[in-house]
C-alpha cells in the first residue's frame, strides 16, 4: 500500500485537505530584484480538497506569497490579495494554515522535489542575453535557498484578527 502524507485544516465550515503530491504544489509569479522591490518574491499554490458535511465539496487552489530578502537569509510569508490560504479563517484556523506552510517549506520532501525539478529545468534553459542570464542566476539562487529552509528563517506577516 502506498500511503500519502496529508495535512488537514479544520475550519468552522469544512475540512481543507492538502495531499502531498507534486501535482498539488505550484510555484509561479517569480519576481526578481529591482529598484522598487529590494527582494525576491513568488507565489506557492496548493490544491486543497474541501470536505463539507462529510462529503466532497470540490477543490480549491490556495496561495501564499513568499518574499526572500536580497541576501537570501530571511523568508517572509505574506498573505496574497487573492485566493489566500488564510482567507476567511479565524486565528486558530490561520495558525493551522501557518503550520502547513512551515511544514511545506521546511520538512516536505515533495516540495523539495518540485523545487529541484524547477532548478534542473532552469539549468537546461537556453538563455541568450545578459538580462536572461542575470534573471536565471537570481532565480537559481532563490530556488536553491528553498532547499535549505529552517523554521527560524521564516517570518509570517499574516493578519491574525478574527474574520470568520
mmCIF file of C-alpha atoms in Angstrom:
data_model
loop_
_atom_site.group_PDB
_atom_site.id
_atom_site.type_symbol
_atom_site.label_atom_id
_atom_site.label_comp_id
_atom_site.label_asym_id
_atom_site.label_seq_id
_atom_site.Cartn_x
_atom_site.Cartn_y
_atom_site.Cartn_z
ATOM 1 C CA UNK A 1 0.000 0.000 0.000
ATOM 2 C CA UNK A 2 1.266 3.441 -0.894
ATOM 3 C CA UNK A 3 0.321 5.831 1.920
ATOM 4 C CA UNK A 4 0.311 9.544 1.108
ATOM 5 C CA UNK A 5 1.154 12.320 3.518
ATOM 6 C CA UNK A 6 -1.682 14.769 4.053
ATOM 7 C CA UNK A 7 -2.431 17.784 6.240
ATOM 8 C CA UNK A 8 -5.882 18.949 7.270
ATOM 9 C CA UNK A 9 -7.035 22.443 8.164
ATOM 10 C CA UNK A 10 -10.281 22.190 10.093
ATOM 11 C CA UNK A 11 -12.338 25.345 9.623
ATOM 12 C CA UNK A 12 -15.725 26.255 11.047
ATOM 13 C CA UNK A 13 -17.476 25.019 7.909
ATOM 14 C CA UNK A 14 -15.232 22.438 6.280
ATOM 15 C CA UNK A 15 -12.006 20.491 6.181
ATOM 16 C CA UNK A 16 -9.335 21.633 3.715
ATOM 17 C CA UNK A 17 -7.066 18.710 2.941
ATOM 18 C CA UNK A 18 -3.638 19.039 1.361
ATOM 19 C CA UNK A 19 -2.393 15.758 -0.076
ATOM 20 C CA UNK A 20 1.339 15.857 -0.510
ATOM 21 C CA UNK A 21 1.819 15.128 -4.193
ATOM 22 C CA UNK A 22 3.856 17.109 -6.709
ATOM 23 C CA UNK A 23 0.743 17.806 -8.763
ATOM 24 C CA UNK A 24 -0.778 19.647 -5.780
ATOM 25 C CA UNK A 25 2.100 22.154 -5.470
ATOM 26 C CA UNK A 26 2.697 25.053 -7.841
ATOM 27 C CA UNK A 27 5.391 27.746 -7.744
ATOM 28 C CA UNK A 28 4.843 30.744 -10.022
ATOM 29 C CA UNK A 29 4.904 34.524 -10.491
ATOM 30 C CA UNK A 30 8.602 34.820 -9.694
ATOM 31 C CA UNK A 31 9.847 38.422 -9.352
ATOM 32 C CA UNK A 32 13.481 39.417 -9.085
ATOM 33 C CA UNK A 33 15.141 42.437 -7.530
ATOM 34 C CA UNK A 34 14.655 45.899 -8.967
ATOM 35 C CA UNK A 35 14.784 49.468 -7.691
ATOM 36 C CA UNK A 36 11.231 49.348 -6.390
ATOM 37 C CA UNK A 37 11.441 45.907 -4.774
ATOM 38 C CA UNK A 38 14.652 45.001 -2.929
ATOM 39 C CA UNK A 39 13.590 41.363 -2.523
ATOM 40 C CA UNK A 40 12.679 38.239 -4.469
ATOM 41 C CA UNK A 41 9.062 37.159 -4.484
ATOM 42 C CA UNK A 42 6.969 34.275 -5.781
ATOM 43 C CA UNK A 43 3.675 32.519 -5.146
ATOM 44 C CA UNK A 44 3.175 28.990 -3.868
ATOM 45 C CA UNK A 45 -0.159 27.441 -4.793
ATOM 46 C CA UNK A 46 -1.607 24.415 -3.052
ATOM 47 C CA UNK A 47 -4.512 22.376 -4.352
ATOM 48 C CA UNK A 48 -6.778 21.637 -1.386
ATOM 49 C CA UNK A 49 -9.631 19.131 -1.279
ATOM 50 C CA UNK A 50 -12.679 20.522 0.501
ATOM 51 C CA UNK A 51 -14.913 18.294 2.618
ATOM 52 C CA UNK A 52 -18.144 19.774 3.978
ATOM 53 C CA UNK A 53 -20.689 17.749 5.979
ATOM 54 C CA UNK A 54 -18.519 14.667 5.376
ATOM 55 C CA UNK A 55 -18.936 14.972 1.608
ATOM 56 C CA UNK A 56 -16.625 16.100 -1.159
ATOM 57 C CA UNK A 57 -17.244 19.803 -1.762
ATOM 58 C CA UNK A 58 -14.701 20.421 -4.507
ATOM 59 C CA UNK A 59 -11.112 21.546 -4.791
ATOM 60 C CA UNK A 60 -9.688 24.976 -4.076
ATOM 61 C CA UNK A 61 -6.387 26.438 -5.228
ATOM 62 C CA UNK A 62 -4.988 28.479 -2.326
ATOM 63 C CA UNK A 63 -1.914 30.680 -2.446
ATOM 64 C CA UNK A 64 0.699 32.187 -0.212
ATOM 65 C CA UNK A 65 3.305 34.760 -1.214
ATOM 66 C CA UNK A 66 6.918 34.083 -0.288
ATOM 67 C CA UNK A 67 9.304 37.013 -0.149
ATOM 68 C CA UNK A 68 13.050 36.435 0.268
ATOM 69 C CA UNK A 69 15.483 39.132 1.311
ATOM 70 C CA UNK A 70 18.158 40.296 -1.091
ATOM 71 C CA UNK A 71 20.850 38.449 0.911
ATOM 72 C CA UNK A 72 18.708 35.250 0.768
ATOM 73 C CA UNK A 73 18.778 34.948 4.575
ATOM 74 C CA UNK A 74 15.177 35.736 5.539
ATOM 75 C CA UNK A 75 11.915 34.364 4.215
ATOM 76 C CA UNK A 76 8.678 36.245 4.712
ATOM 77 C CA UNK A 77 5.325 34.550 4.259
ATOM 78 C CA UNK A 78 2.771 37.132 3.175
ATOM 79 C CA UNK A 79 -0.943 36.863 2.666
ATOM 80 C CA UNK A 80 -1.723 37.429 -1.036
ATOM 81 C CA UNK A 81 -4.598 39.626 -2.159
ATOM 82 C CA UNK A 82 -6.480 36.833 -3.919
ATOM 83 C CA UNK A 83 -7.077 33.137 -3.246
ATOM 84 C CA UNK A 84 -5.185 33.315 0.041
ATOM 85 C CA UNK A 85 -4.865 30.165 2.111
ATOM 86 C CA UNK A 86 -5.552 32.453 5.078
ATOM 87 C CA UNK A 87 -8.794 33.941 3.703
ATOM 88 C CA UNK A 88 -11.961 33.731 5.789
ATOM 89 C CA UNK A 89 -10.244 31.990 8.680
ATOM 90 C CA UNK A 90 -10.206 32.798 12.372
ATOM 91 C CA UNK A 91 -6.992 32.919 14.405
ATOM 92 C CA UNK A 92 -6.846 29.169 15.149
ATOM 93 C CA UNK A 93 -7.567 28.262 11.540
ATOM 94 C CA UNK A 94 -4.853 30.652 10.351
ATOM 95 C CA UNK A 95 -2.433 29.029 12.813
ATOM 96 C CA UNK A 96 -3.219 25.650 11.205
ATOM 97 C CA UNK A 97 -2.504 27.171 7.772
ATOM 98 C CA UNK A 98 0.786 28.581 9.127
ATOM 99 C CA UNK A 99 1.699 25.118 10.395
ATOM 100 C CA UNK A 100 1.029 23.710 6.908
ATOM 101 C CA UNK A 101 3.221 26.370 5.253
ATOM 102 C CA UNK A 102 6.032 25.750 7.760
ATOM 103 C CA UNK A 103 5.830 22.025 7.078
ATOM 104 C CA UNK A 104 5.884 22.635 3.343
ATOM 105 C CA UNK A 105 8.921 24.951 3.385
ATOM 106 C CA UNK A 106 10.975 23.076 5.993
ATOM 107 C CA UNK A 107 10.079 19.378 6.000
ATOM 108 C CA UNK A 108 8.211 18.439 2.832
ATOM 109 C CA UNK A 109 10.313 16.226 0.590
ATOM 110 C CA UNK A 110 7.693 16.598 -2.137
ATOM 111 C CA UNK A 111 8.082 20.403 -2.101
ATOM 112 C CA UNK A 112 11.862 19.939 -2.307
ATOM 113 C CA UNK A 113 11.363 17.628 -5.313
ATOM 114 C CA UNK A 114 9.245 20.282 -7.045
ATOM 115 C CA UNK A 115 11.945 22.889 -6.359
ATOM 116 C CA UNK A 116 14.718 20.525 -7.535
ATOM 117 C CA UNK A 117 12.847 19.870 -10.792
ATOM 118 C CA UNK A 118 12.485 23.620 -11.318
ATOM 119 C CA UNK A 119 16.246 24.031 -10.746
ATOM 120 C CA UNK A 120 17.052 21.282 -13.241
ATOM 121 C CA UNK A 121 14.670 22.751 -15.835
ATOM 122 C CA UNK A 122 16.142 26.213 -15.354
ATOM 123 C CA UNK A 123 19.679 24.882 -15.816
ATOM 124 C CA UNK A 124 18.608 23.322 -19.132
ATOM 125 C CA UNK A 125 17.036 26.513 -20.450
ATOM 126 C CA UNK A 126 18.761 28.249 -23.321
ATOM 127 C CA UNK A 127 19.452 31.796 -22.122
ATOM 128 C CA UNK A 128 20.716 34.116 -24.836
ATOM 129 C CA UNK A 129 21.325 37.557 -23.421
ATOM 130 C CA UNK A 130 22.795 39.199 -20.324
ATOM 131 C CA UNK A 131 19.388 40.039 -18.852
ATOM 132 C CA UNK A 132 18.178 36.423 -19.169
ATOM 133 C CA UNK A 133 21.403 35.104 -17.621
ATOM 134 C CA UNK A 134 21.108 37.508 -14.687
ATOM 135 C CA UNK A 135 17.459 36.618 -14.119
ATOM 136 C CA UNK A 136 18.129 32.869 -14.394
ATOM 137 C CA UNK A 137 21.008 33.100 -11.904
ATOM 138 C CA UNK A 138 18.835 35.024 -9.428
ATOM 139 C CA UNK A 139 16.022 32.500 -9.773
ATOM 140 C CA UNK A 140 18.501 29.627 -9.302
ATOM 141 C CA UNK A 141 19.873 31.212 -6.123
ATOM 142 C CA UNK A 142 16.381 31.633 -4.678
ATOM 143 C CA UNK A 143 15.310 28.104 -5.606
ATOM 144 C CA UNK A 144 18.494 26.614 -4.166
ATOM 145 C CA UNK A 145 17.839 28.578 -0.965
ATOM 146 C CA UNK A 146 14.417 26.930 -0.725
ATOM 147 C CA UNK A 147 16.090 23.542 -0.434
ATOM 148 C CA UNK A 148 17.617 24.539 2.938
ATOM 149 C CA UNK A 149 14.932 26.447 4.832
ATOM 150 C CA UNK A 150 14.808 26.164 8.628
ATOM 151 C CA UNK A 151 11.956 27.220 10.916
ATOM 152 C CA UNK A 152 13.978 30.127 12.281
ATOM 153 C CA UNK A 153 14.397 31.523 8.736
ATOM 154 C CA UNK A 154 10.644 32.056 8.280
ATOM 155 C CA UNK A 155 8.769 35.204 9.299
ATOM 156 C CA UNK A 156 4.986 35.262 8.979
ATOM 157 C CA UNK A 157 3.375 38.590 8.104
ATOM 158 C CA UNK A 158 -0.245 37.493 8.372
ATOM 159 C CA UNK A 159 -3.146 39.437 9.893
ATOM 160 C CA UNK A 160 -4.350 37.283 12.789
ATOM 161 C CA UNK A 161 -7.586 39.078 13.746
ATOM 162 C CA UNK A 162 -10.755 37.039 13.695
ATOM 163 C CA UNK A 163 -12.596 37.497 10.410
ATOM 164 C CA UNK A 164 -14.594 34.277 10.145
#
